[in-house]
């Protein structure tokens, strides 16, 4: 049977670093206050002339290199983003041109911080149906473009970056690749985290009910991880790595405690990169792969939540 296997990964963050000390100059806050409440020490910020497509392009080049594939090998391109360069056309279409792919299907997914996992699930379905062999899945966001830097409740969290996976079809009866996935939503929380308008070249603002989102995020991700492991007859101690959405270190820690999951097996990169929405999970995955933590054959659970409220989980063997 055809399985959707992670063939290559890549990530990119902008060169500009915005530290907590820098934020002290912009608003009434302190390095200690930010670190205690979020675990973030610094974040990467896109340049004035750069956009979401640029971030996605850089991450895609890395993923193609890691997969030992060329752009013309890609059969479909899916981008998860909340900050497109323009309201339309899709970022994916511009990436298709920048990478010099063939005239393939290319589209964006608008699913907040769960966007990358939603895009992975979409790629998996196309592969299982036999429609495509190689799908480039990108999560890219330039959240600094829509942050109000006078609002410390949001400005301290959000950042920019991109991550990319090459998802490929392989004929196998083994468990390698995507094993299972879920996605859920509850629209009654629609106005607890939202942006009224805009794109990465405009200046709208993020509005967030932080305390409520914190509780919802911890509950949703914890329950979803338990559900997906149980329905696949998998014990949590058989999971090698848990990669949660990098929204807040306190959320990451709370999910680990709820699951009684060892802290050393929870991958966190938020200290250096902040919350870059759809990019956080592929960025964390790529970082852990490059530093030697993740190895071939590892069983990995990736879980995320985002405005909507939307949440989802992907279980895979790398």
CSV table of N, CA and C in Angstrom, one decimal, residues 13 17-20 34-44 113 154 156-160 214 221 243-253 266-277 279-281 283-285 287 293 305:
chain,number,residue,atom,x,y,z
A,13,UNK,N,14.8,30.9,9.1
A,13,UNK,CA,14.4,32.1,9.9
A,13,UNK,C,15.1,33.3,9.4
A,17,UNK,N,17.4,39.6,14.6
A,17,UNK,CA,17.0,39.0,15.9
A,17,UNK,C,16.4,40.2,16.7
A,18,UNK,N,15.2,39.9,17.3
A,18,UNK,CA,14.5,40.8,18.2
A,18,UNK,C,14.5,40.2,19.6
A,19,UNK,N,15.4,40.8,20.5
A,19,UNK,CA,15.5,40.2,21.8
A,19,UNK,C,14.5,40.8,22.8
A,20,UNK,N,14.4,40.2,24.0
A,20,UNK,CA,13.6,40.8,25.0
A,20,UNK,C,14.1,42.2,25.4
A,34,UNK,N,9.0,38.6,30.4
A,34,UNK,CA,8.7,37.9,29.2
A,34,UNK,C,9.2,36.4,29.3
A,35,UNK,N,10.4,36.2,29.8
A,35,UNK,CA,11.0,34.9,30.0
A,35,UNK,C,10.1,34.0,30.9
A,36,UNK,N,9.7,34.6,32.0
A,36,UNK,CA,8.9,33.9,33.0
A,36,UNK,C,7.6,33.4,32.4
A,37,UNK,N,6.9,34.3,31.6
A,37,UNK,CA,5.6,34.0,31.1
A,37,UNK,C,5.6,33.3,29.8
A,38,UNK,N,6.6,33.3,29.1
A,38,UNK,CA,6.6,32.7,27.7
A,38,UNK,C,7.7,31.7,27.4
A,39,UNK,N,8.9,31.9,28.1
A,39,UNK,CA,10.0,31.1,27.8
A,39,UNK,C,10.8,31.6,26.6
A,40,UNK,N,10.4,32.7,26.0
A,40,UNK,CA,11.0,33.2,24.8
A,40,UNK,C,12.1,34.2,25.2
A,41,UNK,N,13.3,34.1,24.6
A,41,UNK,CA,14.4,35.0,24.8
A,41,UNK,C,14.6,35.9,23.6
A,42,UNK,N,14.3,35.4,22.5
A,42,UNK,CA,14.5,36.2,21.2
A,42,UNK,C,13.6,35.6,20.2
A,43,UNK,N,13.4,36.4,19.1
A,43,UNK,CA,12.6,35.9,18.0
A,43,UNK,C,13.2,36.5,16.7
A,44,UNK,N,12.9,35.9,15.6
A,44,UNK,CA,13.4,36.4,14.3
A,44,UNK,C,12.3,37.2,13.6
A,113,UNK,N,-2.5,28.3,13.3
A,113,UNK,CA,-1.3,27.6,13.7
A,113,UNK,C,-1.3,26.1,13.5
A,154,UNK,N,0.7,40.4,23.0
A,154,UNK,CA,1.0,39.7,21.7
A,154,UNK,C,2.3,39.9,21.1
A,156,UNK,N,5.2,40.2,22.4
A,156,UNK,CA,6.3,39.4,23.0
A,156,UNK,C,6.3,37.9,22.4
A,157,UNK,N,5.2,37.5,21.8
A,157,UNK,CA,5.1,36.1,21.4
A,157,UNK,C,5.5,35.8,19.9
A,158,UNK,N,5.0,36.7,19.1
A,158,UNK,CA,4.9,36.3,17.6
A,158,UNK,C,6.2,36.7,16.9
A,159,UNK,N,6.5,35.9,15.9
A,159,UNK,CA,7.7,36.0,15.1
A,159,UNK,C,7.5,35.5,13.7
A,160,UNK,N,8.6,35.4,12.9
A,160,UNK,CA,8.6,35.0,11.5
A,160,UNK,C,9.5,33.8,11.3
A,214,UNK,N,-4.8,29.9,26.6
A,214,UNK,CA,-3.8,29.1,27.3
A,214,UNK,C,-4.5,27.8,27.7
A,221,UNK,N,-4.7,20.0,23.1
A,221,UNK,CA,-3.5,19.2,22.6
A,221,UNK,C,-3.3,18.0,23.4
A,243,UNK,N,6.3,16.8,19.5
A,243,UNK,CA,6.6,18.2,19.0
A,243,UNK,C,5.3,19.0,19.0
A,244,UNK,N,5.1,19.8,20.1
A,244,UNK,CA,3.9,20.6,20.1
A,244,UNK,C,4.1,22.0,19.4
A,245,UNK,N,3.0,22.6,19.0
A,245,UNK,CA,3.1,23.9,18.5
A,245,UNK,C,3.8,24.8,19.5
A,246,UNK,N,4.7,25.6,19.0
A,246,UNK,CA,5.5,26.5,19.9
A,246,UNK,C,4.9,27.8,20.1
A,247,UNK,N,3.9,27.8,21.0
A,247,UNK,CA,3.1,29.1,21.3
A,247,UNK,C,3.6,29.7,22.5
A,248,UNK,N,4.0,28.9,23.5
A,248,UNK,CA,4.4,29.5,24.8
A,248,UNK,C,5.0,28.3,25.6
A,249,UNK,N,6.1,28.5,26.2
A,249,UNK,CA,6.8,27.4,26.9
A,249,UNK,C,5.9,26.9,28.0
A,250,UNK,N,5.2,27.7,28.7
A,250,UNK,CA,4.3,27.2,29.8
A,250,UNK,C,3.2,26.3,29.2
A,251,UNK,N,2.7,26.6,28.0
A,251,UNK,CA,1.8,25.7,27.4
A,251,UNK,C,2.4,24.3,27.1
A,252,UNK,N,3.6,24.4,26.5
A,252,UNK,CA,4.4,23.2,26.2
A,252,UNK,C,4.6,22.3,27.4
A,253,UNK,N,5.0,23.0,28.5
A,253,UNK,CA,5.3,22.3,29.8
A,253,UNK,C,4.0,21.7,30.3
A,266,UNK,N,10.3,16.1,24.8
A,266,UNK,CA,9.5,17.2,24.3
A,266,UNK,C,10.4,18.2,23.6
A,267,UNK,N,10.2,18.4,22.3
A,267,UNK,CA,11.0,19.3,21.5
A,267,UNK,C,10.5,20.7,21.6
A,268,UNK,N,11.3,21.6,22.0
A,268,UNK,CA,11.0,23.0,22.2
A,268,UNK,C,12.1,23.9,21.5
A,269,UNK,N,11.7,24.8,20.7
A,269,UNK,CA,12.6,25.7,20.1
A,269,UNK,C,12.1,27.2,20.3
A,270,UNK,N,11.1,27.3,21.1
A,270,UNK,CA,10.5,28.7,21.3
A,270,UNK,C,11.4,29.7,21.9
A,271,UNK,N,12.4,29.2,22.7
A,271,UNK,CA,13.3,30.1,23.3
A,271,UNK,C,14.0,31.1,22.3
A,272,UNK,N,14.3,30.5,21.2
A,272,UNK,CA,15.1,31.3,20.2
A,272,UNK,C,14.3,31.8,19.0
A,273,UNK,N,13.1,31.2,18.8
A,273,UNK,CA,12.4,31.6,17.6
A,273,UNK,C,11.0,32.1,17.8
A,274,UNK,N,10.5,32.1,19.0
A,274,UNK,CA,9.1,32.6,19.3
A,274,UNK,C,8.1,31.7,18.6
A,275,UNK,N,6.9,32.3,18.5
A,275,UNK,CA,5.8,31.7,17.8
A,275,UNK,C,5.6,32.2,16.4
A,276,UNK,N,6.0,31.4,15.4
A,276,UNK,CA,5.8,31.8,14.0
A,276,UNK,C,4.7,30.9,13.3
A,277,UNK,N,3.7,30.6,14.1
A,277,UNK,CA,2.4,30.1,13.6
A,277,UNK,C,2.6,28.8,12.8
A,279,UNK,N,4.8,27.8,10.9
A,279,UNK,CA,6.2,27.3,10.8
A,279,UNK,C,6.7,26.6,12.0
A,280,UNK,N,6.1,26.7,13.1
A,280,UNK,CA,6.7,26.3,14.4
A,280,UNK,C,7.1,24.8,14.4
A,281,UNK,N,6.1,23.9,13.9
A,281,UNK,CA,6.4,22.5,14.0
A,281,UNK,C,7.4,22.0,13.0
A,283,UNK,N,9.8,23.8,11.8
A,283,UNK,CA,11.1,24.4,12.2
A,283,UNK,C,11.6,23.6,13.4
A,284,UNK,N,10.8,23.2,14.4
A,284,UNK,CA,11.2,22.5,15.5
A,284,UNK,C,11.7,21.1,15.1
A,285,UNK,N,11.0,20.5,14.1
A,285,UNK,CA,11.4,19.1,13.6
A,285,UNK,C,12.7,19.2,13.0
A,287,UNK,N,15.1,21.5,13.3
A,287,UNK,CA,16.2,21.8,14.2
A,287,UNK,C,16.6,20.5,15.0
A,293,UNK,N,18.9,14.8,17.5
A,293,UNK,CA,17.9,14.2,18.4
A,293,UNK,C,17.0,13.3,17.6
A,305,UNK,N,-2.5,23.8,18.0
A,305,UNK,CA,-3.8,24.5,18.2
A,305,UNK,C,-3.7,25.9,17.6
